[in-house]
Amino acid sequence: MSDLYKDPIGTAEAAAKVIAEKTGKAKHQVALVMGSGWISAADALGKPTHEFAVTELPGFPAPTVVGHGGKVRSYELAGGVNALVFLGRTHFYEGLGMEPVAHAARTAVKSGCKAVVLTNACGGINTEYKVGQPVLIKDHISLTAASPLIGADFVDLTDLYSKRLRELVKAADPSLAEGVYVHWRGPSYETPAEIRMMRTLGADLVGMSTVPEAIAAHALGAEILGISLVTNAAAGVTGEKLNHEEVIAAGKAAADRMGKLLAAVLPKL
Ligand code: 8IG
């Protein structure tokens, strides 16, 4: 563990201070973490007032995955809402531990954000889902057995994925489905038997992110909105093999719709 992560909350506060200095904005109100395939959707938010590399902030490792940006943007949205947007994220499968995985979410809350929007690309377990379809996360199942929290921080997760925020988004797009997301460590995808197990457990979506960030930000008091983009049918659902390039392509194809959705709802959260 890097020394920076002996005090994850203090490191998040330090990163938030640098963001305030760089942007000249004492607070941001809403944050957005853009997962793989979502990065071009951020362009629908207009022109950022500021953009810099995450590595200019304390506690952020350099990005490693193709299709992930490693940039932070600040936007001024309708009504003077300041939005903090992270292009890309750190994943648990990178082996750096939970602290860097949760760091952007904590930094967002320490920057003032009361709502944190977590987006991801994922596999569809529910056979009704189509590739390219966005799904609101209504709950999760953690199959990593790892938490970003350390110590006696017994946080309630009953309403982790805020019903209020989900209703706001569905008012903008009533066609949106809701599903249960499984956090899988990766980086290997699941076997078909593991996908059947997840379906039996009540899961609709499976991916390698979002859950630690949701827990960490909620533990600091933020409301969470999770949006998954189904970029492939999960293993064994169609008989096709899973391929990272196809995932990126499906994300790019849906980016326009996702961007419009985010631009419509973000100022209202
Ligand atoms: I994109 O099918 C994407 N991420 N675990 N399984 C898991 N993560 C994913 C998948 C998938 N597709």
mmCIF file of N, CA and C in Angstrom, residues 134-200:
data_model
loop_
_atom_site.group_PDB
_atom_site.id
_atom_site.type_symbol
_atom_site.label_atom_id
_atom_site.label_comp_id
_atom_site.label_asym_id
_atom_site.label_seq_id
_atom_site.Cartn_x
_atom_site.Cartn_y
_atom_site.Cartn_z
ATOM 1 N N PRO A 134 -28.726 0.933 -22.099
ATOM 2 C CA PRO A 134 -28.381 1.394 -20.757
ATOM 3 C C PRO A 134 -29.366 0.830 -19.730
ATOM 4 N N VAL A 135 -28.865 0.487 -18.557
ATOM 5 C CA VAL A 135 -29.704 -0.045 -17.475
ATOM 6 C C VAL A 135 -29.326 0.671 -16.177
ATOM 7 N N LEU A 136 -30.328 1.145 -15.441
ATOM 8 C CA LEU A 136 -30.069 1.769 -14.138
ATOM 9 C C LEU A 136 -29.803 0.669 -13.109
ATOM 10 N N ILE A 137 -28.768 0.855 -12.317
ATOM 11 C CA ILE A 137 -28.475 -0.123 -11.266
ATOM 12 C C ILE A 137 -29.410 0.137 -10.086
ATOM 13 N N LYS A 138 -30.178 -0.899 -9.697
ATOM 14 C CA LYS A 138 -31.078 -0.706 -8.549
ATOM 15 C C LYS A 138 -30.515 -1.341 -7.281
ATOM 16 N N ASP A 139 -29.560 -2.270 -7.459
ATOM 17 C CA ASP A 139 -28.935 -2.907 -6.294
ATOM 18 C C ASP A 139 -27.714 -3.668 -6.808
ATOM 19 N N HIS A 140 -26.897 -4.164 -5.887
ATOM 20 C CA HIS A 140 -25.730 -4.927 -6.337
ATOM 21 C C HIS A 140 -25.512 -6.183 -5.501
ATOM 22 N N ILE A 141 -24.712 -7.073 -6.041
ATOM 23 C CA ILE A 141 -24.204 -8.245 -5.315
ATOM 24 C C ILE A 141 -22.690 -8.189 -5.464
ATOM 25 N N SER A 142 -21.980 -8.153 -4.334
ATOM 26 C CA SER A 142 -20.526 -8.113 -4.406
ATOM 27 C C SER A 142 -19.987 -9.533 -4.324
ATOM 28 N N LEU A 143 -19.351 -9.976 -5.391
ATOM 29 C CA LEU A 143 -18.719 -11.302 -5.374
ATOM 30 C C LEU A 143 -17.206 -11.199 -5.182
ATOM 31 N N THR A 144 -16.726 -10.005 -4.814
ATOM 32 C CA THR A 144 -15.292 -9.873 -4.547
ATOM 33 C C THR A 144 -15.004 -10.088 -3.067
ATOM 34 N N ALA A 145 -16.047 -9.973 -2.245
ATOM 35 C CA ALA A 145 -15.881 -10.039 -0.794
ATOM 36 C C ALA A 145 -14.862 -9.013 -0.301
ATOM 37 N N ALA A 146 -14.719 -7.908 -1.028
ATOM 38 C CA ALA A 146 -13.780 -6.860 -0.614
ATOM 39 C C ALA A 146 -14.547 -5.550 -0.484
ATOM 40 N N SER A 147 -14.289 -4.810 0.568
ATOM 41 C CA SER A 147 -14.930 -3.510 0.774
ATOM 42 C C SER A 147 -13.873 -2.417 0.736
ATOM 43 N N PRO A 148 -14.228 -1.220 0.282
ATOM 44 C CA PRO A 148 -13.278 -0.096 0.364
ATOM 45 C C PRO A 148 -13.181 0.451 1.788
ATOM 46 N N LEU A 149 -14.084 0.032 2.668
ATOM 47 C CA LEU A 149 -14.108 0.579 4.028
ATOM 48 C C LEU A 149 -13.236 -0.267 4.945
ATOM 49 N N ILE A 150 -12.586 0.425 5.862
ATOM 50 C CA ILE A 150 -11.735 -0.266 6.835
ATOM 51 C C ILE A 150 -12.148 0.225 8.222
ATOM 52 N N GLY A 151 -12.279 -0.697 9.147
ATOM 53 C CA GLY A 151 -12.666 -0.306 10.501
ATOM 54 C C GLY A 151 -14.163 -0.429 10.714
ATOM 55 N N ALA A 152 -14.628 0.062 11.865
ATOM 56 C CA ALA A 152 -16.016 -0.170 12.293
ATOM 57 C C ALA A 152 -16.972 0.824 11.627
ATOM 58 N N ASP A 153 -16.982 0.815 10.297
ATOM 59 C CA ASP A 153 -17.791 1.760 9.521
ATOM 60 C C ASP A 153 -18.994 0.980 8.972
ATOM 61 N N PHE A 154 -20.000 0.729 9.833
ATOM 62 C CA PHE A 154 -21.105 -0.187 9.504
ATOM 63 C C PHE A 154 -22.186 0.541 8.719
ATOM 64 N N VAL A 155 -21.862 0.855 7.462
ATOM 65 C CA VAL A 155 -22.739 1.717 6.656
ATOM 66 C C VAL A 155 -23.966 0.946 6.165
ATOM 67 N N ASP A 156 -25.119 1.569 6.243
ATOM 68 C CA ASP A 156 -26.354 0.975 5.729
ATOM 69 C C ASP A 156 -26.386 1.099 4.204
ATOM 70 N N LEU A 157 -26.671 -0.013 3.509
ATOM 71 C CA LEU A 157 -26.703 0.009 2.031
ATOM 72 C C LEU A 157 -28.110 -0.288 1.496
ATOM 73 N N THR A 158 -29.120 -0.073 2.333
ATOM 74 C CA THR A 158 -30.494 -0.396 1.927
ATOM 75 C C THR A 158 -30.922 0.388 0.693
ATOM 76 N N ASP A 159 -30.544 1.666 0.636
ATOM 77 C CA ASP A 159 -30.930 2.514 -0.492
ATOM 78 C C ASP A 159 -29.654 3.039 -1.164
ATOM 79 N N LEU A 160 -28.691 2.119 -1.392
ATOM 80 C CA LEU A 160 -27.387 2.559 -1.918
ATOM 81 C C LEU A 160 -27.557 3.271 -3.257
ATOM 82 N N TYR A 161 -28.333 2.671 -4.160
ATOM 83 C CA TYR A 161 -28.568 3.286 -5.473
ATOM 84 C C TYR A 161 -29.884 4.055 -5.364
ATOM 85 N N SER A 162 -29.743 5.333 -5.097
ATOM 86 C CA SER A 162 -30.845 6.202 -4.669
ATOM 87 C C SER A 162 -32.100 6.081 -5.533
ATOM 88 N N LYS A 163 -33.194 5.730 -4.873
ATOM 89 C CA LYS A 163 -34.488 5.643 -5.560
ATOM 90 C C LYS A 163 -34.859 7.012 -6.123
ATOM 91 N N ARG A 164 -34.586 8.059 -5.354
ATOM 92 C CA ARG A 164 -34.909 9.424 -5.795
ATOM 93 C C ARG A 164 -34.196 9.738 -7.120
ATOM 94 N N LEU A 165 -32.900 9.426 -7.195
ATOM 95 C CA LEU A 165 -32.155 9.724 -8.429
ATOM 96 C C LEU A 165 -32.632 8.849 -9.592
ATOM 97 N N ARG A 166 -32.943 7.575 -9.294
ATOM 98 C CA ARG A 166 -33.432 6.696 -10.378
ATOM 99 C C ARG A 166 -34.747 7.217 -10.935
ATOM 100 N N GLU A 167 -35.618 7.704 -10.055
ATOM 101 C CA GLU A 167 -36.918 8.224 -10.522
ATOM 102 C C GLU A 167 -36.715 9.485 -11.385
ATOM 103 N N LEU A 168 -35.752 10.317 -10.989
ATOM 104 C CA LEU A 168 -35.448 11.523 -11.777
ATOM 105 C C LEU A 168 -35.000 11.144 -13.195
ATOM 106 N N VAL A 169 -34.146 10.131 -13.302
ATOM 107 C CA VAL A 169 -33.638 9.728 -14.615
ATOM 108 C C VAL A 169 -34.753 9.091 -15.443
ATOM 109 N N LYS A 170 -35.591 8.279 -14.786
ATOM 110 C CA LYS A 170 -36.679 7.631 -15.521
ATOM 111 C C LYS A 170 -37.725 8.634 -15.992
ATOM 112 N N ALA A 171 -37.812 9.762 -15.289
ATOM 113 C CA ALA A 171 -38.721 10.815 -15.757
ATOM 114 C C ALA A 171 -38.209 11.366 -17.092
ATOM 115 N N ALA A 172 -36.866 11.409 -17.266
ATOM 116 C CA ALA A 172 -36.278 11.894 -18.522
ATOM 117 C C ALA A 172 -36.334 10.824 -19.608
ATOM 118 N N ASP A 173 -36.254 9.534 -19.208
ATOM 119 C CA ASP A 173 -36.281 8.438 -20.177
ATOM 120 C C ASP A 173 -37.024 7.239 -19.575
ATOM 121 N N PRO A 174 -38.358 7.206 -19.736
ATOM 122 C CA PRO A 174 -39.174 6.159 -19.113
ATOM 123 C C PRO A 174 -38.881 4.759 -19.652
ATOM 124 N N SER A 175 -38.139 4.655 -20.775
ATOM 125 C CA SER A 175 -37.857 3.323 -21.332
ATOM 126 C C SER A 175 -36.726 2.610 -20.593
ATOM 127 N N LEU A 176 -36.068 3.289 -19.662
ATOM 128 C CA LEU A 176 -34.901 2.696 -19.000
ATOM 129 C C LEU A 176 -35.279 1.527 -18.085
ATOM 130 N N ALA A 177 -34.545 0.419 -18.230
ATOM 131 C CA ALA A 177 -34.726 -0.735 -17.349
ATOM 132 C C ALA A 177 -33.880 -0.540 -16.090
ATOM 133 N N GLU A 178 -34.193 -1.333 -15.057
ATOM 134 C CA GLU A 178 -33.400 -1.341 -13.828
ATOM 135 C C GLU A 178 -32.935 -2.760 -13.564
ATOM 136 N N GLY A 179 -31.736 -2.914 -13.023
ATOM 137 C CA GLY A 179 -31.248 -4.267 -12.780
ATOM 138 C C GLY A 179 -30.281 -4.352 -11.617
ATOM 139 N N VAL A 180 -29.986 -5.584 -11.234
ATOM 140 C CA VAL A 180 -29.037 -5.878 -10.150
ATOM 141 C C VAL A 180 -27.671 -6.177 -10.789
ATOM 142 N N TYR A 181 -26.651 -5.468 -10.303
ATOM 143 C CA TYR A 181 -25.299 -5.531 -10.855
ATOM 144 C C TYR A 181 -24.392 -6.378 -9.956
ATOM 145 N N VAL A 182 -23.664 -7.290 -10.553
ATOM 146 C CA VAL A 182 -22.679 -8.080 -9.804
ATOM 147 C C VAL A 182 -21.288 -7.499 -10.016
ATOM 148 N N HIS A 183 -20.557 -7.308 -8.917
ATOM 149 C CA HIS A 183 -19.143 -6.925 -9.045
ATOM 150 C C HIS A 183 -18.294 -8.186 -9.045
ATOM 151 N N TRP A 184 -17.602 -8.366 -10.138
ATOM 152 C CA TRP A 184 -16.717 -9.506 -10.372
ATOM 153 C C TRP A 184 -15.306 -8.968 -10.430
ATOM 154 N N ARG A 185 -14.359 -9.584 -9.732
ATOM 155 C CA ARG A 185 -13.021 -8.995 -9.680
ATOM 156 C C ARG A 185 -12.361 -8.889 -11.053
ATOM 157 N N GLY A 186 -12.516 -9.960 -11.900
ATOM 158 C CA GLY A 186 -11.780 -9.968 -13.143
ATOM 159 C C GLY A 186 -10.298 -10.149 -12.890
ATOM 160 N N PRO A 187 -9.430 -9.888 -13.851
ATOM 161 C CA PRO A 187 -9.745 -9.394 -15.195
ATOM 162 C C PRO A 187 -10.287 -10.459 -16.149
ATOM 163 N N SER A 188 -10.225 -11.731 -15.793
ATOM 164 C CA SER A 188 -10.875 -12.718 -16.666
ATOM 165 C C SER A 188 -12.385 -12.538 -16.549
ATOM 166 N N TYR A 189 -13.076 -12.743 -17.654
ATOM 167 C CA TYR A 189 -14.535 -12.749 -17.609
ATOM 168 C C TYR A 189 -14.996 -14.026 -16.913
ATOM 169 N N GLU A 190 -16.303 -14.157 -16.717
ATOM 170 C CA GLU A 190 -16.859 -15.322 -16.028
ATOM 171 C C GLU A 190 -16.875 -16.535 -16.955
ATOM 172 N N THR A 191 -17.019 -17.690 -16.336
ATOM 173 C CA THR A 191 -17.349 -18.882 -17.117
ATOM 174 C C THR A 191 -18.875 -18.916 -17.303
ATOM 175 N N PRO A 192 -19.347 -19.685 -18.286
ATOM 176 C CA PRO A 192 -20.813 -19.833 -18.418
ATOM 177 C C PRO A 192 -21.464 -20.354 -17.136
ATOM 178 N N ALA A 193 -20.792 -21.237 -16.409
ATOM 179 C CA ALA A 193 -21.382 -21.755 -15.155
ATOM 180 C C ALA A 193 -21.506 -20.640 -14.115
ATOM 181 N N GLU A 194 -20.503 -19.751 -14.076
ATOM 182 C CA GLU A 194 -20.575 -18.629 -13.125
ATOM 183 C C GLU A 194 -21.713 -17.684 -13.489
ATOM 184 N N ILE A 195 -21.938 -17.499 -14.778
ATOM 185 C CA ILE A 195 -23.058 -16.642 -15.195
ATOM 186 C C ILE A 195 -24.398 -17.291 -14.811
ATOM 187 N N ARG A 196 -24.515 -18.596 -14.978
ATOM 188 C CA ARG A 196 -25.756 -19.275 -14.551
ATOM 189 C C ARG A 196 -25.958 -19.118 -13.046
ATOM 190 N N MET A 197 -24.857 -19.220 -12.291
ATOM 191 C CA MET A 197 -24.937 -19.028 -10.837
ATOM 192 C C MET A 197 -25.446 -17.619 -10.513
ATOM 193 N N MET A 198 -24.884 -16.623 -11.193
ATOM 194 C CA MET A 198 -25.282 -15.229 -10.926
ATOM 195 C C MET A 198 -26.760 -15.018 -11.252
ATOM 196 N N ARG A 199 -27.212 -15.628 -12.352
ATOM 197 C CA ARG A 199 -28.628 -15.470 -12.729
ATOM 198 C C ARG A 199 -29.513 -16.069 -11.639
ATOM 199 N N THR A 200 -29.094 -17.227 -11.125
ATOM 200 C CA THR A 200 -29.846 -17.879 -10.043
ATOM 201 C C THR A 200 -29.887 -16.994 -8.795
#
